[in-house]
Coordinates of C-alpha atoms in Angstrom, one line a residue:
Chain A
M1 CA -8.8 10.6 23.4
V2 CA -8.6 10.9 19.5
H3 CA -9.4 7.8 18.2
A4 CA -8.5 9.2 14.3
P5 CA -5.3 7.2 14.1
V6 CA -6.5 4.0 14.8
L7 CA -10.2 4.5 13.5
I8 CA -8.1 5.2 9.7
V9 CA -6.9 1.5 9.4
V10 CA -10.0 0.3 11.1
T11 CA -12.8 2.0 9.0
L12 CA -10.5 0.6 5.9
L13 CA -10.4 -2.8 7.0
L14 CA -14.0 -2.8 7.7
A15 CA -15.1 -1.7 4.5
A16 CA -12.4 -4.5 2.9
F17 CA -14.3 -7.4 4.8
I18 CA -17.8 -6.1 3.8
V19 CA -17.0 -5.2 0.4
P20 CA -16.4 -9.2 -1.1
L21 CA -19.7 -10.3 0.6
L22 CA -21.6 -8.2 -1.8
Y23 CA -20.6 -8.9 -5.0
R24 CA -23.8 -9.7 -6.3
K25 CA -24.8 -6.5 -5.3
L26 CA -22.2 -4.4 -7.2
P27 CA -23.6 -0.9 -6.7
V28 CA -24.1 -1.8 -2.8
A29 CA -20.2 -2.7 -2.9
Q30 CA -19.4 -0.1 -4.8
V31 CA -21.2 2.5 -1.9
V32 CA -19.5 0.6 0.8
F33 CA -16.1 0.8 -0.6
L34 CA -16.2 4.9 -1.4
L35 CA -17.9 5.2 2.2
G36 CA -15.0 3.2 3.6
I37 CA -12.1 5.4 1.4
V38 CA -14.2 8.8 2.2
I39 CA -14.7 8.2 6.1
S40 CA -11.4 7.3 6.5
S41 CA -9.9 9.7 4.2
I42 CA -11.8 12.6 6.5
F43 CA -10.1 10.9 9.9
S44 CA -6.8 11.5 8.0
I45 CA -7.4 15.0 7.2
R46 CA -8.5 15.7 11.2
M47 CA -5.7 13.9 12.2
A48 CA -3.3 16.0 10.3
F49 CA -5.3 19.1 11.4
L50 CA -5.2 17.8 15.1
V51 CA -1.1 16.9 14.7
L52 CA -0.2 20.4 13.4
R53 CA -2.5 22.2 16.2
E54 CA -1.3 20.1 19.2
G55 CA 1.8 18.1 18.2
T56 CA 2.1 14.4 17.7
L57 CA -0.5 12.1 19.1
T58 CA -0.2 8.3 20.3
Y59 CA -2.6 5.4 20.9
Y60 CA -2.3 2.9 22.9
L61 CA -4.4 -0.3 21.5
G62 CA -6.4 -1.9 24.1
G63 CA -5.2 0.9 26.5
W64 CA -2.1 -1.5 27.2
L65 CA 1.2 0.8 27.4
P66 CA 4.4 0.8 25.6
P67 CA 7.0 -1.3 26.1
Y68 CA 4.7 -4.3 25.9
G69 CA 1.3 -2.8 24.4
I70 CA 1.1 -1.9 20.4
E71 CA 1.4 2.0 20.0
V72 CA 0.2 3.9 17.3
V73 CA 2.3 7.3 16.6
A74 CA 1.0 9.7 14.5
D75 CA 3.7 12.6 14.4
A76 CA 4.0 15.2 12.1
F77 CA 5.6 13.1 9.3
G78 CA 3.3 10.0 9.8
A79 CA 0.1 12.5 9.6
Y80 CA 1.5 14.1 6.5
A81 CA 2.1 10.9 5.0
S82 CA -1.3 9.5 6.1
L83 CA -3.2 13.0 4.5
V84 CA -1.0 12.4 1.0
L85 CA -2.5 8.9 0.8
A86 CA -5.9 9.8 2.3
L87 CA -6.3 12.6 -0.6
I88 CA -4.8 10.8 -3.4
S89 CA -6.8 7.7 -2.8
L90 CA -10.2 9.4 -3.4
P91 CA -10.3 10.3 -7.1
I92 CA -8.6 7.0 -7.4
S93 CA -11.4 5.3 -5.8
Y94 CA -13.9 7.5 -7.8
F95 CA -12.1 6.3 -11.0
V96 CA -12.0 2.9 -10.1
V97 CA -15.8 3.2 -9.5
F98 CA -16.8 5.4 -12.5
A99 CA -14.6 4.2 -15.2
P100 CA -14.6 1.2 -17.7
K101 CA -13.9 -2.0 -16.0
E102 CA -10.9 -3.7 -16.9
V103 CA -11.1 -6.8 -14.4
N104 CA -13.9 -9.8 -14.1
T105 CA -14.2 -9.4 -10.4
P106 CA -14.7 -5.8 -9.2
A107 CA -15.7 -6.9 -5.6
R108 CA -12.7 -8.5 -5.2
Y109 CA -10.4 -5.8 -6.9
M110 CA -12.3 -2.9 -4.7
A111 CA -11.6 -5.3 -1.6
L112 CA -8.1 -5.5 -2.4
I113 CA -7.6 -1.9 -3.0
L114 CA -8.9 -0.8 0.5
L115 CA -6.7 -3.7 2.3
L116 CA -3.7 -2.0 0.3
M117 CA -4.8 1.3 1.8
A118 CA -5.5 -0.1 5.1
A119 CA -1.8 -1.4 4.6
M120 CA -0.2 1.7 3.7
Q121 CA -2.3 3.9 6.3
G122 CA -1.0 1.1 9.0
M123 CA 2.8 1.5 7.7
V124 CA 3.2 5.3 8.3
L125 CA 1.0 5.0 11.6
A126 CA 2.9 2.0 13.0
G127 CA 4.5 2.6 16.0
D128 CA 6.1 -0.7 16.6
L129 CA 8.5 -2.8 14.2
F130 CA 6.5 -5.8 14.0
N131 CA 3.0 -4.0 13.1
L132 CA 5.1 -1.8 10.7
F133 CA 6.4 -5.4 9.2
V134 CA 2.6 -7.0 9.3
F135 CA 1.6 -3.9 7.6
I136 CA 4.5 -4.1 4.6
E137 CA 3.6 -7.9 4.2
I138 CA -0.2 -6.8 3.8
C139 CA 0.9 -3.9 1.3
S140 CA 3.1 -6.4 -0.4
L141 CA 0.6 -9.1 -1.2
S142 CA -2.4 -6.9 -1.9
A143 CA 0.0 -4.7 -4.0
I144 CA 0.9 -7.9 -5.8
A145 CA -2.7 -8.8 -6.5
I146 CA -3.9 -5.6 -8.0
I147 CA -1.9 -6.4 -10.8
A148 CA -2.4 -10.1 -11.1
V149 CA -6.3 -9.2 -10.8
K150 CA -6.0 -8.2 -14.4
G151 CA -5.5 -11.5 -15.7
T152 CA -3.5 -10.8 -18.4
R153 CA -0.2 -13.1 -19.3
D154 CA 2.1 -10.0 -19.2
S155 CA 0.7 -9.0 -15.7
I156 CA 0.8 -12.2 -14.4
E157 CA 4.2 -12.6 -15.3
A158 CA 5.1 -9.4 -13.8
S159 CA 3.4 -9.8 -10.5
F160 CA 4.8 -12.8 -10.1
R161 CA 8.4 -11.2 -10.5
Y162 CA 7.6 -8.7 -7.8
L163 CA 6.2 -11.1 -5.8
V164 CA 9.7 -12.5 -5.6
L165 CA 11.7 -10.2 -5.0
S166 CA 9.3 -7.9 -2.5
A167 CA 9.4 -11.6 -0.9
L168 CA 13.0 -11.2 -0.9
G169 CA 12.7 -7.6 0.5
S170 CA 10.2 -8.7 3.1
G171 CA 12.6 -11.3 4.4
G172 CA 15.7 -8.6 4.7
I173 CA 13.3 -6.6 6.5
L174 CA 12.5 -9.1 8.7
F175 CA 15.8 -10.2 9.5
A176 CA 17.0 -6.6 10.3
I177 CA 14.3 -5.9 12.9
A178 CA 14.9 -9.6 14.7
L179 CA 18.8 -8.1 15.0
I180 CA 17.9 -4.9 16.4
F181 CA 15.4 -6.7 18.9
M182 CA 18.4 -9.2 19.6
I183 CA 20.2 -5.9 20.7
T184 CA 17.7 -3.7 22.3
G185 CA 15.0 -6.2 23.3
H186 CA 12.4 -3.8 22.1
L187 CA 10.1 -3.5 19.2
N188 CA 8.3 -0.5 20.4
M189 CA 10.4 2.4 17.9
G190 CA 10.9 4.9 20.9
Y191 CA 12.0 2.4 23.1
V192 CA 14.3 1.0 20.3
R193 CA 15.6 4.5 20.3
E194 CA 16.4 4.7 23.7
S195 CA 18.3 1.5 23.9
L196 CA 20.2 2.1 20.7
A197 CA 22.0 5.2 21.9
V198 CA 23.1 3.0 24.3
T199 CA 24.1 -0.3 22.8
A200 CA 24.5 0.4 19.1
S201 CA 28.5 1.1 20.2
L202 CA 28.5 -2.4 22.0
Y203 CA 27.1 -4.5 19.1
P204 CA 28.2 -2.5 15.9
L205 CA 28.7 -5.3 13.5
N206 CA 24.6 -6.2 14.4
I207 CA 23.7 -2.7 14.0
L208 CA 25.6 -2.7 10.7
T209 CA 24.1 -5.8 9.4
A210 CA 20.5 -4.7 10.4
L211 CA 20.8 -1.3 8.8
A212 CA 22.2 -3.4 5.4
F213 CA 19.1 -5.6 5.3
I214 CA 16.9 -2.6 6.0
F215 CA 18.2 -0.4 3.4
V216 CA 18.2 -3.1 0.6
G217 CA 14.8 -4.9 2.0
F218 CA 13.5 -1.2 1.5
S219 CA 15.6 -0.4 -2.0
V220 CA 13.6 -3.2 -3.5
K221 CA 10.0 -2.3 -1.9
A222 CA 10.8 1.5 -2.8
A223 CA 12.4 0.8 -6.2
I224 CA 15.3 2.7 -5.1
F225 CA 17.8 2.8 -8.4
P226 CA 19.6 -0.7 -8.8
L227 CA 16.6 -2.7 -7.4
H228 CA 14.1 -1.2 -9.4
V229 CA 14.5 -3.8 -11.8
W230 CA 10.3 -5.2 -10.9
L231 CA 8.8 -1.8 -11.5
P232 CA 8.6 -0.9 -14.9
E233 CA 6.7 -4.3 -15.8
A234 CA 4.8 -4.3 -12.6
H235 CA 3.5 -0.6 -13.0
S236 CA 2.8 -0.8 -16.9
N237 CA 0.7 -4.1 -17.0
A238 CA -1.4 -3.1 -14.1
P239 CA -5.0 -2.2 -14.8
T240 CA -5.1 1.7 -14.8
A241 CA -6.0 2.6 -11.1
S242 CA -3.6 0.3 -9.6
S243 CA -0.9 1.7 -11.8
A244 CA -2.0 5.2 -10.3
L245 CA -2.0 3.7 -6.9
L246 CA 1.3 1.9 -7.6
S247 CA 3.5 4.8 -8.7
G248 CA 1.7 7.3 -6.8
L249 CA 1.3 5.9 -3.3
V250 CA 2.8 2.2 -2.8
V251 CA 6.6 3.1 -3.7
K252 CA 6.1 6.0 -1.1
A253 CA 4.3 4.6 1.7
Y254 CA 7.4 2.1 1.5
L255 CA 9.5 4.7 1.4
V256 CA 7.9 6.8 4.7
A257 CA 8.3 3.6 6.2
F258 CA 12.0 3.5 5.6
I259 CA 12.5 7.1 6.6
R260 CA 10.7 6.7 9.8
I261 CA 13.1 3.6 10.6
M262 CA 16.4 5.5 9.4
Y263 CA 15.9 8.7 11.1
M264 CA 13.7 8.1 13.9
V265 CA 14.7 4.8 14.9
I266 CA 18.3 4.3 14.2
G267 CA 18.8 7.9 14.6
T268 CA 20.4 10.3 12.8
E269 CA 23.9 10.3 14.7
L270 CA 24.3 6.8 13.5
F271 CA 23.0 7.8 10.2
V272 CA 25.7 10.1 10.0
A273 CA 28.5 8.1 11.4
L274 CA 28.0 5.5 8.7
P275 CA 28.8 6.3 4.9
L276 CA 24.9 6.0 4.0
R277 CA 24.7 9.3 2.5
P278 CA 27.0 9.1 0.1
I279 CA 25.6 5.6 -1.0
L280 CA 22.0 7.5 -1.0
L281 CA 23.3 10.7 -2.9
I282 CA 25.1 8.4 -5.5
L283 CA 22.1 5.9 -5.9
A284 CA 19.4 8.7 -6.3
A285 CA 22.3 10.4 -8.9
C286 CA 22.0 7.1 -10.9
A287 CA 17.8 6.7 -10.8
M288 CA 17.6 10.2 -12.0
L289 CA 19.6 9.8 -14.8
V290 CA 19.1 6.3 -15.9
G291 CA 15.6 6.2 -15.1
S292 CA 15.0 9.3 -17.5
T293 CA 17.2 7.8 -20.0
F294 CA 15.2 4.5 -20.0
A295 CA 12.1 6.6 -20.3
I296 CA 13.3 8.2 -23.2
V297 CA 13.5 5.1 -25.3
Q298 CA 10.0 3.9 -24.6
N299 CA 7.4 3.3 -27.0
N300 CA 4.7 2.0 -24.6
I301 CA 3.5 4.9 -22.7
K302 CA 2.8 3.2 -19.7
R303 CA 6.5 2.0 -19.5
M304 CA 7.4 5.5 -20.1
L305 CA 5.9 6.3 -17.0
A306 CA 6.8 4.0 -15.2
Y307 CA 10.9 4.7 -16.0
S308 CA 10.0 8.3 -15.1
T309 CA 8.6 7.0 -11.3
V310 CA 12.1 5.2 -10.8
A311 CA 13.9 8.8 -11.7
Q312 CA 11.3 10.5 -9.3
M313 CA 12.1 8.2 -6.6
G314 CA 15.6 9.2 -6.9
Y315 CA 14.5 13.1 -6.2
I316 CA 13.0 12.2 -3.1
V317 CA 15.9 9.9 -1.6
L318 CA 18.4 12.7 -3.2
G319 CA 16.6 14.9 -0.6
L320 CA 17.2 12.6 1.9
G321 CA 21.0 12.0 1.2
L322 CA 21.3 15.9 1.2
F323 CA 20.2 16.4 4.5
S324 CA 19.7 19.9 4.8
Q325 CA 16.7 21.4 6.0
R326 CA 15.2 22.7 2.8
A327 CA 16.3 19.8 0.9
L328 CA 14.5 17.4 3.6
E329 CA 11.5 19.4 2.9
G330 CA 11.7 19.3 -0.9
S331 CA 11.8 15.5 -0.4
I332 CA 8.8 15.5 1.8
L333 CA 7.0 17.8 -0.6
H334 CA 7.8 15.7 -3.6
I335 CA 6.0 12.9 -1.7
L336 CA 3.0 14.4 -2.4
N337 CA 3.5 16.4 -5.6
H338 CA 4.9 13.6 -7.2
A339 CA 2.0 11.5 -6.2
I340 CA -0.7 13.8 -7.8
T341 CA 1.3 14.0 -10.5
K342 CA 2.0 10.6 -11.5
S343 CA -1.7 9.6 -10.6
L344 CA -3.1 12.2 -12.9
L345 CA -0.4 10.8 -15.6
F346 CA -1.5 7.3 -15.4
L347 CA -5.1 8.1 -15.3
A348 CA -4.8 9.9 -18.2
A349 CA -2.6 7.4 -20.2
G350 CA -5.1 4.5 -18.9
V351 CA -7.9 6.8 -20.6
I352 CA -5.7 7.4 -23.6
I353 CA -5.2 3.8 -24.1
K354 CA -8.6 2.4 -23.3
Q355 CA -10.2 5.3 -25.8
T356 CA -7.7 4.5 -28.6
G357 CA -6.8 0.8 -28.4
T358 CA -3.3 1.7 -28.3
N359 CA -0.1 2.2 -25.7
R360 CA 2.2 3.2 -28.4
L361 CA 3.5 6.4 -28.1
S362 CA 4.4 6.8 -32.0
D363 CA 0.6 6.0 -32.2
L364 CA -0.7 9.2 -30.7
K365 CA 0.5 11.9 -33.3
G366 CA -2.6 14.2 -33.7
M367 CA -4.6 12.4 -31.1
G368 CA -4.8 15.7 -28.8
R369 CA -7.1 17.1 -31.2
K370 CA -9.3 14.2 -30.8
M371 CA -9.5 14.1 -27.0
P372 CA -8.1 17.8 -26.2
F373 CA -9.1 17.4 -22.7
T374 CA -7.5 14.0 -21.8
F375 CA -4.4 15.4 -23.4
A376 CA -4.8 18.8 -21.9
A377 CA -4.8 17.1 -18.4
F378 CA -1.7 14.9 -19.3
T379 CA 0.0 17.9 -20.6
V380 CA -0.7 19.4 -17.3
G381 CA 1.2 16.6 -15.5
S382 CA 3.9 16.5 -18.0
L383 CA 4.5 20.3 -17.2
S384 CA 4.6 19.4 -13.4
M385 CA 7.2 16.5 -13.8
V386 CA 9.3 18.5 -16.2
G387 CA 9.5 21.4 -13.3
I388 CA 7.9 24.2 -15.0
P389 CA 6.9 27.0 -12.8
G390 CA 3.2 27.3 -11.6
F391 CA 3.1 23.5 -11.5
A392 CA 3.4 21.3 -8.4
G393 CA 6.8 19.6 -9.7
F394 CA 8.4 22.9 -9.7
V395 CA 8.2 23.7 -6.0
S396 CA 9.6 20.3 -4.8
K397 CA 12.6 20.6 -7.3
L398 CA 13.1 23.9 -6.4
Y399 CA 13.4 23.1 -2.5
L400 CA 15.8 20.1 -3.3
A401 CA 17.7 22.5 -5.4
L402 CA 18.1 25.2 -3.0
G403 CA 18.9 22.6 -0.3
A404 CA 21.7 21.1 -2.4
L405 CA 23.0 24.7 -2.8
D406 CA 22.9 25.4 1.1
I407 CA 25.2 22.8 1.6
G408 CA 27.5 23.8 -1.3
Q409 CA 26.7 20.8 -3.1
I410 CA 26.4 22.7 -6.6
I411 CA 26.9 19.7 -8.5
F412 CA 23.4 17.9 -7.3
A413 CA 21.7 21.0 -7.9
A414 CA 23.2 20.9 -11.6
L415 CA 22.0 17.2 -11.6
I416 CA 18.3 18.2 -10.7
L417 CA 18.5 20.8 -13.9
V418 CA 20.0 18.1 -16.1
S419 CA 17.5 15.7 -15.3
S420 CA 14.7 18.0 -15.7
L421 CA 15.7 18.6 -19.3
L422 CA 15.6 15.0 -19.8
N423 CA 12.5 14.7 -18.4
A424 CA 11.4 17.5 -21.0
T425 CA 13.1 15.3 -23.7
Y426 CA 10.3 12.5 -23.3
Y427 CA 7.2 14.4 -22.1
F428 CA 7.4 17.1 -24.4
P429 CA 7.5 15.6 -27.7
I430 CA 4.4 13.3 -26.8
V431 CA 2.8 16.5 -25.9
V432 CA 3.5 18.3 -28.9
N433 CA 3.0 15.3 -31.1
A434 CA -0.6 15.2 -29.8
F435 CA -1.7 18.2 -30.4
F436 CA 0.7 19.8 -33.4
G437 CA 1.7 16.2 -35.1
Q438 CA 0.2 15.6 -38.5
T439 CA -3.1 13.6 -38.0
E440 CA -2.5 10.2 -39.3
A441 CA -5.8 9.0 -38.3
T442 CA -4.8 5.2 -38.0
H443 CA -7.0 5.3 -34.5
Q444 CA -9.7 6.3 -33.7
G445 CA -10.7 8.1 -30.2
S446 CA -12.4 10.8 -28.2
D447 CA -12.8 12.3 -24.7
P448 CA -14.2 9.8 -22.3
R449 CA -17.6 10.4 -20.6
K450 CA -17.4 13.4 -17.4
S451 CA -17.6 10.9 -14.8
V452 CA -14.6 9.5 -16.2
M453 CA -12.8 12.7 -16.8
A454 CA -13.6 14.1 -13.2
P455 CA -10.8 12.2 -11.3
L456 CA -8.5 13.8 -14.3
A457 CA -9.8 17.1 -13.6
V458 CA -9.3 17.3 -9.9
F459 CA -5.8 15.8 -10.3
A460 CA -4.8 18.3 -12.9
L461 CA -6.6 21.3 -10.6
A462 CA -4.7 19.6 -7.7
V463 CA -1.2 20.0 -9.5
V464 CA -1.9 23.5 -10.7
F465 CA -2.7 24.5 -7.0
M466 CA 0.0 22.9 -5.2
G467 CA 2.0 24.8 -8.1
L468 CA 0.7 28.1 -7.0
F469 CA 0.0 27.6 -3.3
P470 CA 2.4 25.3 -2.1
S471 CA 2.3 26.9 1.4
V472 CA -1.2 24.9 2.0
V473 CA 0.7 22.6 3.2
M474 CA 4.3 23.6 4.3
P475 CA 3.5 24.0 7.6
L476 CA 3.0 20.6 8.1
V477 CA 5.9 19.6 5.8
R478 CA 8.3 21.8 8.0
Q479 CA 7.1 20.1 10.8
A480 CA 8.0 16.7 9.4
A481 CA 11.3 17.8 8.1
G482 CA 12.2 19.1 11.8
L483 CA 11.1 15.5 13.4
L484 CA 13.9 14.3 11.0
Q485 CA 16.4 16.5 11.8
P486 CA 18.4 15.7 14.9
Chain B
M1 CA -16.4 -42.0 -8.7
T2 CA -16.8 -42.8 -5.2
D3 CA -14.6 -45.1 -2.9
M4 CA -16.3 -47.0 0.2
V5 CA -13.3 -47.3 2.3
L6 CA -12.6 -43.3 1.8
E7 CA -16.1 -42.8 2.6
T8 CA -16.5 -44.6 5.8
V9 CA -12.9 -43.4 7.0
A10 CA -13.8 -39.9 6.5
R11 CA -17.4 -40.4 8.2
I12 CA -15.7 -41.7 11.1
I13 CA -12.9 -39.1 11.8
I14 CA -14.0 -35.8 10.5
P15 CA -16.2 -35.5 13.5
F16 CA -13.0 -36.2 15.7
I17 CA -11.2 -33.6 13.6
Q18 CA -13.8 -31.3 14.3
L19 CA -14.0 -31.8 17.7
F20 CA -10.4 -31.5 18.2
G21 CA -10.5 -28.2 16.0
A22 CA -13.1 -26.8 18.1
Y23 CA -11.2 -28.0 21.3
V24 CA -8.3 -25.9 20.3
L25 CA -10.4 -22.9 19.2
M26 CA -12.2 -22.7 22.6
H27 CA -8.8 -23.4 24.6
G28 CA -7.3 -20.4 23.0
H29 CA -6.6 -18.3 25.7
L30 CA -5.7 -21.3 28.2
T31 CA -3.4 -23.4 26.3
P32 CA -1.2 -23.7 23.0
G33 CA -3.2 -23.1 19.9
G34 CA -5.8 -20.5 19.2
G35 CA -7.4 -19.3 16.6
F36 CA -5.0 -20.1 13.8
S37 CA -4.3 -23.6 14.4
G38 CA -7.8 -24.3 15.5
G39 CA -9.5 -22.6 12.3
T40 CA -6.5 -24.7 10.4
I41 CA -7.6 -28.3 11.8
I42 CA -11.4 -27.2 11.3
G43 CA -10.5 -26.1 7.3
A44 CA -8.4 -29.4 7.2
S45 CA -11.8 -31.8 7.8
L46 CA -13.7 -29.3 5.2
I47 CA -10.9 -30.3 3.0
L48 CA -10.9 -33.7 3.5
Y49 CA -14.7 -33.8 3.4
S50 CA -14.7 -32.1 -0.4
M51 CA -12.0 -34.4 -1.4
V52 CA -13.8 -37.7 -0.4
F53 CA -17.2 -36.5 -1.5
R54 CA -16.8 -34.6 -4.6
F55 CA -19.3 -31.8 -4.9
S56 CA -21.6 -31.2 -8.0
P57 CA -21.2 -27.8 -9.3
R58 CA -24.2 -26.3 -7.9
K59 CA -23.2 -27.7 -4.5
H60 CA -19.8 -25.9 -5.1
R61 CA -21.3 -22.9 -5.3
I62 CA -23.3 -22.8 -2.0
E63 CA -20.1 -23.8 -0.4
H64 CA -18.1 -21.2 -2.1
D65 CA -20.3 -18.2 -0.7
T66 CA -20.4 -20.1 2.9
S67 CA -16.6 -19.9 2.8
L68 CA -16.4 -16.2 1.7
L69 CA -19.1 -15.7 4.6
F70 CA -16.9 -17.4 7.1
E71 CA -13.8 -15.6 5.8
A72 CA -15.3 -12.1 5.8
G73 CA -17.0 -12.7 8.9
G74 CA -14.6 -13.5 11.3
A75 CA -12.4 -10.4 10.6
I76 CA -15.7 -8.3 10.9
L77 CA -16.4 -10.1 14.3
Y78 CA -12.9 -9.4 15.2
I79 CA -13.1 -5.9 14.3
L80 CA -16.5 -5.3 15.6
M81 CA -15.4 -6.8 19.0
G82 CA -12.5 -3.7 18.7
L83 CA -14.7 -1.3 17.8
L84 CA -17.1 -2.0 21.3
G85 CA -13.9 -0.5 23.1
I86 CA -14.2 2.7 21.4
L87 CA -18.0 2.4 21.9
F88 CA -17.4 2.6 25.6
S89 CA -15.2 5.4 25.1
K90 CA -11.8 3.6 26.0
S91 CA -9.4 2.6 23.5
F92 CA -9.8 -0.1 20.6
L93 CA -9.9 -3.3 21.6
T94 CA -10.1 -2.7 25.4
N95 CA -10.9 -6.0 27.0
R96 CA -10.7 -5.0 30.9
G97 CA -13.7 -3.2 32.1
I98 CA -16.0 -4.0 29.6
F99 CA -16.2 -7.9 29.3
P100 CA -16.3 -10.2 32.2
L101 CA -13.0 -11.3 32.7
G102 CA -13.6 -14.3 34.5
V103 CA -11.6 -16.6 36.8
P104 CA -8.2 -17.5 34.9
G105 CA -7.8 -20.7 34.0
E106 CA -12.0 -21.4 33.7
L107 CA -13.1 -22.0 30.1
I108 CA -15.2 -18.9 30.2
S109 CA -12.8 -16.2 31.1
G110 CA -10.4 -13.8 29.2
G111 CA -13.1 -11.4 28.1
M112 CA -13.2 -11.0 24.7
I113 CA -10.2 -13.1 23.5
V114 CA -12.3 -16.2 23.3
V115 CA -14.9 -14.3 20.8
I116 CA -11.7 -13.1 19.0
T117 CA -10.3 -16.2 18.7
L118 CA -13.5 -17.5 17.6
G119 CA -13.6 -14.9 14.8
I120 CA -9.7 -15.9 13.7
G121 CA -10.9 -19.4 13.9
M122 CA -13.8 -18.6 11.4
K123 CA -11.8 -16.5 9.1
V124 CA -8.8 -19.2 9.0
A125 CA -11.3 -22.4 8.4
G126 CA -12.5 -20.3 5.5
T127 CA -9.5 -19.4 4.2
V128 CA -8.1 -22.8 4.4
I129 CA -11.3 -24.2 2.4
T130 CA -11.1 -20.9 -0.1
L131 CA -7.7 -21.7 -1.1
F132 CA -8.2 -25.3 -1.7
Q133 CA -11.4 -24.6 -3.8
E134 CA -9.5 -21.7 -5.4
L135 CA -6.5 -24.2 -6.6
L136 CA -9.4 -26.8 -7.4
E137 CA -11.1 -25.0 -9.9
G138 CA -7.9 -22.9 -11.0
G139 CA -7.8 -19.4 -11.0
G140 CA -11.5 -19.3 -10.8
E141 CA -11.5 -16.3 -13.4
H142 CA -14.0 -18.0 -15.9
H143 CA -16.0 -19.2 -13.4
G144 CA -17.3 -15.6 -12.6
H145 CA -17.5 -15.5 -8.8
N146 CA -18.0 -11.7 -9.1

């Protein structure tokens, strides 16, 4: 029996409970923290290889079989999402340990990050709806806590707003799960799927209501366009590592859970029968345009990046709505590419703010010459966001555009182009001004020490690598996209 | 400031509350209740204790570490119990075949469920008292726990 699926979560949980005990011996706590993340990532990588070779892995907790026992399912999509979470979390946790402290309670902060990682891994691997909900709740609470832990007035206000909206979303999801349980009598995803094939037509109203609540609940959590209002404040007022985690991983983990419910539990037949695709497409289009437009007018670097996340989530949702094989592949690939790129950008922005003491874009003129490596990393991220060939973002956008053309939706291919142009209008001026703008020397600043730069370098290399050799992950992405297709 | 009536009543009542909490905890696999309810009852008795006999800051500090230990220890106990299953080359959280199951209905039966309930009870009691103390201190940031 392969224990990897359950050990991924258990390792993180165990570390999460050991770390706060060691708050007096911070170096030991940091070692435990890194060990937890690394070991769990090793399990995750091993699981991805196994799934690629042997197909879906299932694990029954306590040896109890479904429908009554708790099942952990690592299909290609879950394994891919788990791999993304693991790979992105490694450099970020290195940053948490070695970057200058932004929080007063580092041991608690590390414990919260471990808890958050455990919840996200559980969310993408859970095989039944109730455990999925439990992990969603853990994820929400720890995500809120890693914003509030900064302790400033703004961050507490932002996290409180996030808490209220997120709780509404959780309520919606729980209600939807109850409705589904009411019809089917099962919580196990596979059994619900089988049962829905028969019962969905008998109780159309219940299914419709459940779908609406799931959609709205996850829209809030994954910041899908009109319900993204909490995101810019929350992501920009968090500590640097939290911002990277939240923007890079947390919203995507929710989206993965949403996709799993929509495509694998509700099923594509129902999905197509309802007007859900047009809704997804329209919301995605709005997100791409509105998110970018709002990003243009920001003068706070982290707020700009946060609005950019709203736009980028639009890309992923667009691929889901287009529903062609290549668009789905683009969406799934964009989950990874955006996670790498946005983590890079947020870490770079955090370093810039820390070193210069300003978060205003207008103050960064000429700073690129003072801190060349940090801004070089930021430039790599920007190029990937805009979608310049040779960088990660280009590949997934290309797949999305080709997917749109495959089913004759030229307008969405055009939309991707327009949105990329909008991206260019807010990313490139920063880079150009930083390197070629006149130095007014209002702010001091220099590159931080090497140990702080290392995660940035790793992410920057990963962006270029994914841009040049996307074929490394494509087998898993194809398999995942194949699962979502009917 | 102390109050004789409060102190006397608390002295009499706290042992009974804790005994009842322990009863609910130990009978988790037999009767309604279990780790969460038992833990909350014990935690409530500790809150009552700390409200009636106010702590000096020095004592308070020790108390905080203890509740942290209970909180984390309970969860770690649960996870270790689960990992035993893997150690015996069965699946995570396996009960049958590793722990003696005993006669159904007796106090010592149900294998690891008793231990797990105990772990949950520890965790919940620790969490309840930690929450109370955090509220008392008002955030705890300036106290510098970490």
